[in-house]
Amino acid sequence: MKITVFAFAMSSIMVAGAHAASVTNTDPGAQILIVTEGSGKIELVVEAGATVSFCPAGCFITMPSGDRETLNGSESIDIINGAAVIK
């Protein structure tokens, strides 16, 4: 529950970014991304059907599958059947 509240608060703050990566979860359940920006690391919970903006200035993310990617802040990610598709 604490993680969900934290993720909601972080996503509310990060939605304000005009140039940021976004992730859309098309799965029926919540998915968790690990986002590392600078020296900070957070668990970003993306609820089923939700779209969240994050990473306005570049970051590293660990996908639900365990894959790691580097983002510059302009990518769009879809989570489909537990796998992330970066556009």
PDB file of N, CA and C in Angstrom:
ATOM      1  N   MET A   1       0.824  -1.193   0.000  1.00  0.00           N
ATOM      2  CA  MET A   1       0.000   0.000   0.000  1.00  0.00           C
ATOM      3  C   MET A   1       0.866   1.254   0.000  1.00  0.00           C
ATOM      4  N   LYS A   2       1.953   1.220   0.809  1.00  0.00           N
ATOM      5  CA  LYS A   2       2.836   2.376   0.863  1.00  0.00           C
ATOM      6  C   LYS A   2       3.436   2.678  -0.507  1.00  0.00           C
ATOM      7  N   ILE A   3       3.811   1.632  -1.238  1.00  0.00           N
ATOM      8  CA  ILE A   3       4.415   1.828  -2.555  1.00  0.00           C
ATOM      9  C   ILE A   3       3.405   2.441  -3.510  1.00  0.00           C
ATOM     10  N   THR A   4       2.154   1.970  -3.455  1.00  0.00           N
ATOM     11  CA  THR A   4       1.117   2.506  -4.338  1.00  0.00           C
ATOM     12  C   THR A   4       0.884   3.983  -4.068  1.00  0.00           C
ATOM     13  N   VAL A   5       0.806   4.364  -2.803  1.00  0.00           N
ATOM     14  CA  VAL A   5       0.604   5.774  -2.444  1.00  0.00           C
ATOM     15  C   VAL A   5       1.792   6.595  -2.902  1.00  0.00           C
ATOM     16  N   PHE A   6       3.004   6.090  -2.668  1.00  0.00           N
ATOM     17  CA  PHE A   6       4.208   6.798  -3.091  1.00  0.00           C
ATOM     18  C   PHE A   6       4.238   6.956  -4.611  1.00  0.00           C
ATOM     19  N   ALA A   7       3.913   5.878  -5.326  1.00  0.00           N
ATOM     20  CA  ALA A   7       3.919   5.928  -6.792  1.00  0.00           C
ATOM     21  C   ALA A   7       2.887   6.913  -7.305  1.00  0.00           C
ATOM     22  N   PHE A   8       1.714   6.941  -6.686  1.00  0.00           N
ATOM     23  CA  PHE A   8       0.689   7.897  -7.101  1.00  0.00           C
ATOM     24  C   PHE A   8       1.168   9.326  -6.885  1.00  0.00           C
ATOM     25  N   ALA A   9       1.781   9.578  -5.743  1.00  0.00           N
ATOM     26  CA  ALA A   9       2.293  10.923  -5.463  1.00  0.00           C
ATOM     27  C   ALA A   9       3.383  11.299  -6.453  1.00  0.00           C
ATOM     28  N   MET A  10       4.301  10.373  -6.725  1.00  0.00           N
ATOM     29  CA  MET A  10       5.374  10.651  -7.677  1.00  0.00           C
ATOM     30  C   MET A  10       4.820  10.864  -9.080  1.00  0.00           C
ATOM     31  N   SER A  11       3.839  10.050  -9.480  1.00  0.00           N
ATOM     32  CA  SER A  11       3.296  10.208 -10.823  1.00  0.00           C
ATOM     33  C   SER A  11       2.552  11.525 -10.963  1.00  0.00           C
ATOM     34  N   SER A  12       1.907  11.976  -9.898  1.00  0.00           N
ATOM     35  CA  SER A  12       1.221  13.268  -9.936  1.00  0.00           C
ATOM     36  C   SER A  12       2.214  14.398 -10.124  1.00  0.00           C
ATOM     37  N   ILE A  13       3.350  14.295  -9.466  1.00  0.00           N
ATOM     38  CA  ILE A  13       4.385  15.318  -9.602  1.00  0.00           C
ATOM     39  C   ILE A  13       4.994  15.268 -10.989  1.00  0.00           C
ATOM     40  N   MET A  14       5.256  14.064 -11.487  1.00  0.00           N
ATOM     41  CA  MET A  14       5.946  13.911 -12.760  1.00  0.00           C
ATOM     42  C   MET A  14       5.070  14.197 -13.961  1.00  0.00           C
ATOM     43  N   VAL A  15       3.753  14.179 -13.822  1.00  0.00           N
ATOM     44  CA  VAL A  15       2.859  14.468 -14.935  1.00  0.00           C
ATOM     45  C   VAL A  15       3.065  15.891 -15.424  1.00  0.00           C
ATOM     46  N   ALA A  16       3.531  16.764 -14.554  1.00  0.00           N
ATOM     47  CA  ALA A  16       3.733  18.162 -14.916  1.00  0.00           C
ATOM     48  C   ALA A  16       4.844  18.340 -15.947  1.00  0.00           C
ATOM     49  N   GLY A  17       5.738  17.352 -16.109  1.00  0.00           N
ATOM     50  CA  GLY A  17       6.839  17.483 -17.058  1.00  0.00           C
ATOM     51  C   GLY A  17       6.343  17.542 -18.491  1.00  0.00           C
ATOM     52  N   ALA A  18       6.739  18.600 -19.216  1.00  0.00           N
ATOM     53  CA  ALA A  18       6.287  18.774 -20.593  1.00  0.00           C
ATOM     54  C   ALA A  18       6.994  17.803 -21.529  1.00  0.00           C
ATOM     55  N   HIS A  19       8.215  17.473 -21.229  1.00  0.00           N
ATOM     56  CA  HIS A  19       9.004  16.576 -22.063  1.00  0.00           C
ATOM     57  C   HIS A  19       9.446  15.424 -21.176  1.00  0.00           C
ATOM     58  N   ALA A  20       8.687  14.348 -21.191  1.00  0.00           N
ATOM     59  CA  ALA A  20       8.994  13.221 -20.322  1.00  0.00           C
ATOM     60  C   ALA A  20       8.600  11.924 -21.006  1.00  0.00           C
ATOM     61  N   ALA A  21       9.232  10.847 -20.578  1.00  0.00           N
ATOM     62  CA  ALA A  21       8.839   9.525 -21.063  1.00  0.00           C
ATOM     63  C   ALA A  21       7.477   9.187 -20.468  1.00  0.00           C
ATOM     64  N   SER A  22       6.755   8.290 -21.131  1.00  0.00           N
ATOM     65  CA  SER A  22       5.468   7.858 -20.587  1.00  0.00           C
ATOM     66  C   SER A  22       5.355   6.351 -20.737  1.00  0.00           C
ATOM     67  N   VAL A  23       4.617   5.748 -19.825  1.00  0.00           N
ATOM     68  CA  VAL A  23       4.382   4.313 -19.863  1.00  0.00           C
ATOM     69  C   VAL A  23       2.885   4.064 -19.728  1.00  0.00           C
ATOM     70  N   THR A  24       2.358   3.181 -20.579  1.00  0.00           N
ATOM     71  CA  THR A  24       0.952   2.794 -20.539  1.00  0.00           C
ATOM     72  C   THR A  24       0.891   1.302 -20.246  1.00  0.00           C
ATOM     73  N   ASN A  25       0.135   0.936 -19.224  1.00  0.00           N
ATOM     74  CA  ASN A  25      -0.009  -0.463 -18.846  1.00  0.00           C
ATOM     75  C   ASN A  25      -1.306  -1.007 -19.435  1.00  0.00           C
ATOM     76  N   THR A  26      -1.193  -1.894 -20.424  1.00  0.00           N
ATOM     77  CA  THR A  26      -2.379  -2.492 -21.037  1.00  0.00           C
ATOM     78  C   THR A  26      -2.770  -3.804 -20.370  1.00  0.00           C
ATOM     79  N   ASP A  27      -1.979  -4.257 -19.410  1.00  0.00           N
ATOM     80  CA  ASP A  27      -2.256  -5.509 -18.707  1.00  0.00           C
ATOM     81  C   ASP A  27      -3.401  -5.348 -17.699  1.00  0.00           C
ATOM     82  N   PRO A  28      -4.025  -6.467 -17.301  1.00  0.00           N
ATOM     83  CA  PRO A  28      -5.138  -6.398 -16.350  1.00  0.00           C
ATOM     84  C   PRO A  28      -4.707  -6.130 -14.910  1.00  0.00           C
ATOM     85  N   GLY A  29      -3.426  -6.226 -14.607  1.00  0.00           N
ATOM     86  CA  GLY A  29      -2.929  -5.969 -13.254  1.00  0.00           C
ATOM     87  C   GLY A  29      -1.867  -4.899 -13.252  1.00  0.00           C
ATOM     88  N   ALA A  30      -1.566  -4.389 -12.066  1.00  0.00           N
ATOM     89  CA  ALA A  30      -0.532  -3.360 -11.922  1.00  0.00           C
ATOM     90  C   ALA A  30       0.835  -3.925 -12.272  1.00  0.00           C
ATOM     91  N   GLN A  31       1.705  -3.071 -12.794  1.00  0.00           N
ATOM     92  CA  GLN A  31       3.086  -3.431 -13.114  1.00  0.00           C
ATOM     93  C   GLN A  31       4.013  -2.459 -12.390  1.00  0.00           C
ATOM     94  N   ILE A  32       5.205  -2.929 -12.052  1.00  0.00           N
ATOM     95  CA  ILE A  32       6.169  -2.098 -11.332  1.00  0.00           C
ATOM     96  C   ILE A  32       7.415  -1.918 -12.182  1.00  0.00           C
ATOM     97  N   LEU A  33       7.821  -0.660 -12.358  1.00  0.00           N
ATOM     98  CA  LEU A  33       9.078  -0.309 -13.013  1.00  0.00           C
ATOM     99  C   LEU A  33      10.009   0.245 -11.950  1.00  0.00           C
ATOM    100  N   ILE A  34      11.274  -0.077 -12.026  1.00  0.00           N
ATOM    101  CA  ILE A  34      12.272   0.517 -11.141  1.00  0.00           C
ATOM    102  C   ILE A  34      12.926   1.642 -11.932  1.00  0.00           C
ATOM    103  N   VAL A  35      12.801   2.862 -11.439  1.00  0.00           N
ATOM    104  CA  VAL A  35      13.324   4.046 -12.135  1.00  0.00           C
ATOM    105  C   VAL A  35      14.486   4.611 -11.338  1.00  0.00           C
ATOM    106  N   THR A  36      15.631   4.773 -12.007  1.00  0.00           N
ATOM    107  CA  THR A  36      16.823   5.340 -11.378  1.00  0.00           C
ATOM    108  C   THR A  36      17.150   6.649 -12.077  1.00  0.00           C
ATOM    109  N   GLU A  37      17.082   7.731 -11.317  1.00  0.00           N
ATOM    110  CA  GLU A  37      17.457   9.062 -11.819  1.00  0.00           C
ATOM    111  C   GLU A  37      18.543   9.591 -10.900  1.00  0.00           C
ATOM    112  N   GLY A  38      19.720   9.854 -11.461  1.00  0.00           N
ATOM    113  CA  GLY A  38      20.835  10.276 -10.628  1.00  0.00           C
ATOM    114  C   GLY A  38      21.161   9.171  -9.631  1.00  0.00           C
ATOM    115  N   SER A  39      21.176   9.518  -8.359  1.00  0.00           N
ATOM    116  CA  SER A  39      21.458   8.507  -7.333  1.00  0.00           C
ATOM    117  C   SER A  39      20.178   7.996  -6.671  1.00  0.00           C
ATOM    118  N   GLY A  40      19.010   8.490  -7.114  1.00  0.00           N
ATOM    119  CA  GLY A  40      17.741   8.066  -6.522  1.00  0.00           C
ATOM    120  C   GLY A  40      17.090   6.938  -7.299  1.00  0.00           C
ATOM    121  N   LYS A  41      16.468   6.023  -6.566  1.00  0.00           N
ATOM    122  CA  LYS A  41      15.799   4.884  -7.182  1.00  0.00           C
ATOM    123  C   LYS A  41      14.401   4.775  -6.573  1.00  0.00           C
ATOM    124  N   ILE A  42      13.368   4.657  -7.444  1.00  0.00           N
ATOM    125  CA  ILE A  42      11.998   4.495  -6.961  1.00  0.00           C
ATOM    126  C   ILE A  42      11.328   3.325  -7.681  1.00  0.00           C
ATOM    127  N   GLU A  43      10.312   2.790  -7.032  1.00  0.00           N
ATOM    128  CA  GLU A  43       9.455   1.796  -7.671  1.00  0.00           C
ATOM    129  C   GLU A  43       8.231   2.542  -8.180  1.00  0.00           C
ATOM    130  N   LEU A  44       8.046   2.546  -9.479  1.00  0.00           N
ATOM    131  CA  LEU A  44       6.925   3.238 -10.102  1.00  0.00           C
ATOM    132  C   LEU A  44       5.836   2.208 -10.398  1.00  0.00           C
ATOM    133  N   VAL A  45       4.737   2.287  -9.675  1.00  0.00           N
ATOM    134  CA  VAL A  45       3.616   1.365  -9.872  1.00  0.00           C
ATOM    135  C   VAL A  45       2.691   1.967 -10.918  1.00  0.00           C
ATOM    136  N   VAL A  46       2.442   1.197 -11.979  1.00  0.00           N
ATOM    137  CA  VAL A  46       1.552   1.640 -13.047  1.00  0.00           C
ATOM    138  C   VAL A  46       0.329   0.721 -13.005  1.00  0.00           C
ATOM    139  N   GLU A  47      -0.782   1.267 -12.589  1.00  0.00           N
ATOM    140  CA  GLU A  47      -2.011   0.491 -12.451  1.00  0.00           C
ATOM    141  C   GLU A  47      -2.521   0.045 -13.822  1.00  0.00           C
ATOM    142  N   ALA A  48      -3.364  -0.961 -13.831  1.00  0.00           N
ATOM    143  CA  ALA A  48      -3.951  -1.486 -15.066  1.00  0.00           C
ATOM    144  C   ALA A  48      -4.669  -0.375 -15.822  1.00  0.00           C
ATOM    145  N   GLY A  49      -4.361  -0.222 -17.104  1.00  0.00           N
ATOM    146  CA  GLY A  49      -5.002   0.774 -17.944  1.00  0.00           C
ATOM    147  C   GLY A  49      -4.496   2.195 -17.765  1.00  0.00           C
ATOM    148  N   ALA A  50      -3.550   2.399 -16.870  1.00  0.00           N
ATOM    149  CA  ALA A  50      -3.068   3.757 -16.582  1.00  0.00           C
ATOM    150  C   ALA A  50      -1.892   4.138 -17.476  1.00  0.00           C
ATOM    151  N   THR A  51      -1.745   5.458 -17.670  1.00  0.00           N
ATOM    152  CA  THR A  51      -0.582   6.032 -18.343  1.00  0.00           C
ATOM    153  C   THR A  51       0.076   6.990 -17.367  1.00  0.00           C
ATOM    154  N   VAL A  52       1.396   6.852 -17.214  1.00  0.00           N
ATOM    155  CA  VAL A  52       2.142   7.675 -16.259  1.00  0.00           C
ATOM    156  C   VAL A  52       3.311   8.315 -16.990  1.00  0.00           C
ATOM    157  N   SER A  53       3.521   9.608 -16.754  1.00  0.00           N
ATOM    158  CA  SER A  53       4.692  10.313 -17.274  1.00  0.00           C
ATOM    159  C   SER A  53       5.769  10.323 -16.202  1.00  0.00           C
ATOM    160  N   PHE A  54       7.013  10.153 -16.629  1.00  0.00           N
ATOM    161  CA  PHE A  54       8.129  10.121 -15.684  1.00  0.00           C
ATOM    162  C   PHE A  54       9.405  10.419 -16.450  1.00  0.00           C
ATOM    163  N   CYS A  55      10.501  10.550 -15.761  1.00  0.00           N
ATOM    164  CA  CYS A  55      11.825  10.636 -16.381  1.00  0.00           C
ATOM    165  C   CYS A  55      11.959  11.842 -17.325  1.00  0.00           C
ATOM    166  N   PRO A  56      11.762  13.054 -16.843  1.00  0.00           N
ATOM    167  CA  PRO A  56      11.833  14.219 -17.727  1.00  0.00           C
ATOM    168  C   PRO A  56      13.241  14.547 -18.231  1.00  0.00           C
ATOM    169  N   ALA A  57      14.272  14.093 -17.538  1.00  0.00           N
ATOM    170  CA  ALA A  57      15.628  14.475 -17.935  1.00  0.00           C
ATOM    171  C   ALA A  57      16.532  13.269 -18.158  1.00  0.00           C
ATOM    172  N   GLY A  58      15.959  12.137 -18.491  1.00  0.00           N
ATOM    173  CA  GLY A  58      16.749  10.939 -18.705  1.00  0.00           C
ATOM    174  C   GLY A  58      16.855  10.106 -17.446  1.00  0.00           C
ATOM    175  N   CYS A  59      16.855   8.783 -17.624  1.00  0.00           N
ATOM    176  CA  CYS A  59      16.936   7.880 -16.482  1.00  0.00           C
ATOM    177  C   CYS A  59      17.234   6.475 -16.983  1.00  0.00           C
ATOM    178  N   PHE A  60      17.413   5.586 -16.042  1.00  0.00           N
ATOM    179  CA  PHE A  60      17.533   4.159 -16.308  1.00  0.00           C
ATOM    180  C   PHE A  60      16.296   3.506 -15.724  1.00  0.00           C
ATOM    181  N   ILE A  61      15.728   2.505 -16.433  1.00  0.00           N
ATOM    182  CA  ILE A  61      14.585   1.795 -15.880  1.00  0.00           C
ATOM    183  C   ILE A  61      14.809   0.292 -15.974  1.00  0.00           C
ATOM    184  N   THR A  62      14.242  -0.411 -15.009  1.00  0.00           N
ATOM    185  CA  THR A  62      14.201  -1.861 -15.044  1.00  0.00           C
ATOM    186  C   THR A  62      12.747  -2.227 -15.288  1.00  0.00           C
ATOM    187  N   MET A  63      12.518  -2.946 -16.375  1.00  0.00           N
ATOM    188  CA  MET A  63      11.173  -3.328 -16.798  1.00  0.00           C
ATOM    189  C   MET A  63      10.642  -4.466 -15.925  1.00  0.00           C
ATOM    190  N   PRO A  64       9.324  -4.738 -16.001  1.00  0.00           N
ATOM    191  CA  PRO A  64       8.754  -5.859 -15.245  1.00  0.00           C
ATOM    192  C   PRO A  64       9.432  -7.192 -15.573  1.00  0.00           C
ATOM    193  N   SER A  65       9.943  -7.342 -16.788  1.00  0.00           N
ATOM    194  CA  SER A  65      10.604  -8.587 -17.203  1.00  0.00           C
ATOM    195  C   SER A  65      12.026  -8.700 -16.662  1.00  0.00           C
ATOM    196  N   GLY A  66      12.557  -7.594 -16.098  1.00  0.00           N
ATOM    197  CA  GLY A  66      13.937  -7.573 -15.624  1.00  0.00           C
ATOM    198  C   GLY A  66      14.889  -6.914 -16.598  1.00  0.00           C
ATOM    199  N   ASP A  67      14.432  -6.646 -17.821  1.00  0.00           N
ATOM    200  CA  ASP A  67      15.262  -5.958 -18.809  1.00  0.00           C
ATOM    201  C   ASP A  67      15.526  -4.531 -18.343  1.00  0.00           C
ATOM    202  N   ARG A  68      16.701  -4.013 -18.674  1.00  0.00           N
ATOM    203  CA  ARG A  68      17.062  -2.645 -18.310  1.00  0.00           C
ATOM    204  C   ARG A  68      17.233  -1.807 -19.568  1.00  0.00           C
ATOM    205  N   GLU A  69      16.789  -0.560 -19.482  1.00  0.00           N
ATOM    206  CA  GLU A  69      16.889   0.362 -20.620  1.00  0.00           C
ATOM    207  C   GLU A  69      17.330   1.734 -20.127  1.00  0.00           C
ATOM    208  N   THR A  70      17.953   2.485 -21.021  1.00  0.00           N
ATOM    209  CA  THR A  70      18.303   3.877 -20.774  1.00  0.00           C
ATOM    210  C   THR A  70      17.324   4.727 -21.561  1.00  0.00           C
ATOM    211  N   LEU A  71      16.711   5.696 -20.887  1.00  0.00           N
ATOM    212  CA  LEU A  71      15.754   6.589 -21.541  1.00  0.00           C
ATOM    213  C   LEU A  71      16.298   8.004 -21.553  1.00  0.00           C
ATOM    214  N   ASN A  72      15.965   8.759 -22.605  1.00  0.00           N
ATOM    215  CA  ASN A  72      16.379  10.162 -22.646  1.00  0.00           C
ATOM    216  C   ASN A  72      15.245  11.093 -22.235  1.00  0.00           C
ATOM    217  N   GLY A  73      14.037  10.568 -22.087  1.00  0.00           N
ATOM    218  CA  GLY A  73      12.919  11.372 -21.618  1.00  0.00           C
ATOM    219  C   GLY A  73      11.851  11.630 -22.656  1.00  0.00           C
ATOM    220  N   SER A  74      12.000  11.085 -23.870  1.00  0.00           N
ATOM    221  CA  SER A  74      10.992  11.333 -24.901  1.00  0.00           C
ATOM    222  C   SER A  74      10.288  10.056 -25.355  1.00  0.00           C
ATOM    223  N   GLU A  75      10.632   8.926 -24.756  1.00  0.00           N
ATOM    224  CA  GLU A  75      10.086   7.644 -25.191  1.00  0.00           C
ATOM    225  C   GLU A  75       8.652   7.429 -24.709  1.00  0.00           C
ATOM    226  N   SER A  76       7.970   6.566 -25.437  1.00  0.00           N
ATOM    227  CA  SER A  76       6.643   6.102 -25.058  1.00  0.00           C
ATOM    228  C   SER A  76       6.746   4.584 -24.915  1.00  0.00           C
ATOM    229  N   ILE A  77       6.307   4.049 -23.795  1.00  0.00           N
ATOM    230  CA  ILE A  77       6.433   2.623 -23.502  1.00  0.00           C
ATOM    231  C   ILE A  77       5.045   2.047 -23.286  1.00  0.00           C
ATOM    232  N   ASP A  78       4.786   0.910 -23.902  1.00  0.00           N
ATOM    233  CA  ASP A  78       3.556   0.157 -23.659  1.00  0.00           C
ATOM    234  C   ASP A  78       3.935  -1.146 -22.974  1.00  0.00           C
ATOM    235  N   ILE A  79       3.226  -1.496 -21.916  1.00  0.00           N
ATOM    236  CA  ILE A  79       3.408  -2.795 -21.278  1.00  0.00           C
ATOM    237  C   ILE A  79       2.294  -3.694 -21.775  1.00  0.00           C
ATOM    238  N   ILE A  80       2.702  -4.755 -22.469  1.00  0.00           N
ATOM    239  CA  ILE A  80       1.750  -5.692 -23.085  1.00  0.00           C
ATOM    240  C   ILE A  80       2.145  -7.096 -22.649  1.00  0.00           C
ATOM    241  N   ASN A  81       1.224  -7.779 -21.951  1.00  0.00           N
ATOM    242  CA  ASN A  81       1.498  -9.145 -21.463  1.00  0.00           C
ATOM    243  C   ASN A  81       2.794  -9.216 -20.660  1.00  0.00           C
ATOM    244  N   GLY A  82       3.040  -8.215 -19.819  1.00  0.00           N
ATOM    245  CA  GLY A  82       4.218  -8.208 -18.957  1.00  0.00           C
ATOM    246  C   GLY A  82       5.503  -7.770 -19.622  1.00  0.00           C
ATOM    247  N   ALA A  83       5.483  -7.526 -20.916  1.00  0.00           N
ATOM    248  CA  ALA A  83       6.686  -7.092 -21.642  1.00  0.00           C
ATOM    249  C   ALA A  83       6.548  -5.634 -22.049  1.00  0.00           C
ATOM    250  N   ALA A  84       7.659  -4.917 -22.026  1.00  0.00           N
ATOM    251  CA  ALA A  84       7.653  -3.508 -22.395  1.00  0.00           C
ATOM    252  C   ALA A  84       8.055  -3.332 -23.849  1.00  0.00           C
ATOM    253  N   VAL A  85       7.304  -2.500 -24.564  1.00  0.00           N
ATOM    254  CA  VAL A  85       7.594  -2.165 -25.947  1.00  0.00           C
ATOM    255  C   VAL A  85       7.883  -0.667 -25.989  1.00  0.00           C
ATOM    256  N   ILE A  86       9.126  -0.322 -26.350  1.00  0.00           N
ATOM    257  CA  ILE A  86       9.525   1.089 -26.380  1.00  0.00           C
ATOM    258  C   ILE A  86       9.346   1.619 -27.785  1.00  0.00           C
ATOM    259  N   LYS A  87       8.693   2.805 -27.870  1.00  0.00           N
ATOM    260  CA  LYS A  87       8.455   3.436 -29.167  1.00  0.00           C
ATOM    261  C   LYS A  87       9.284   4.703 -29.271  1.00  0.00           C
TER     262      LYS A  87
END
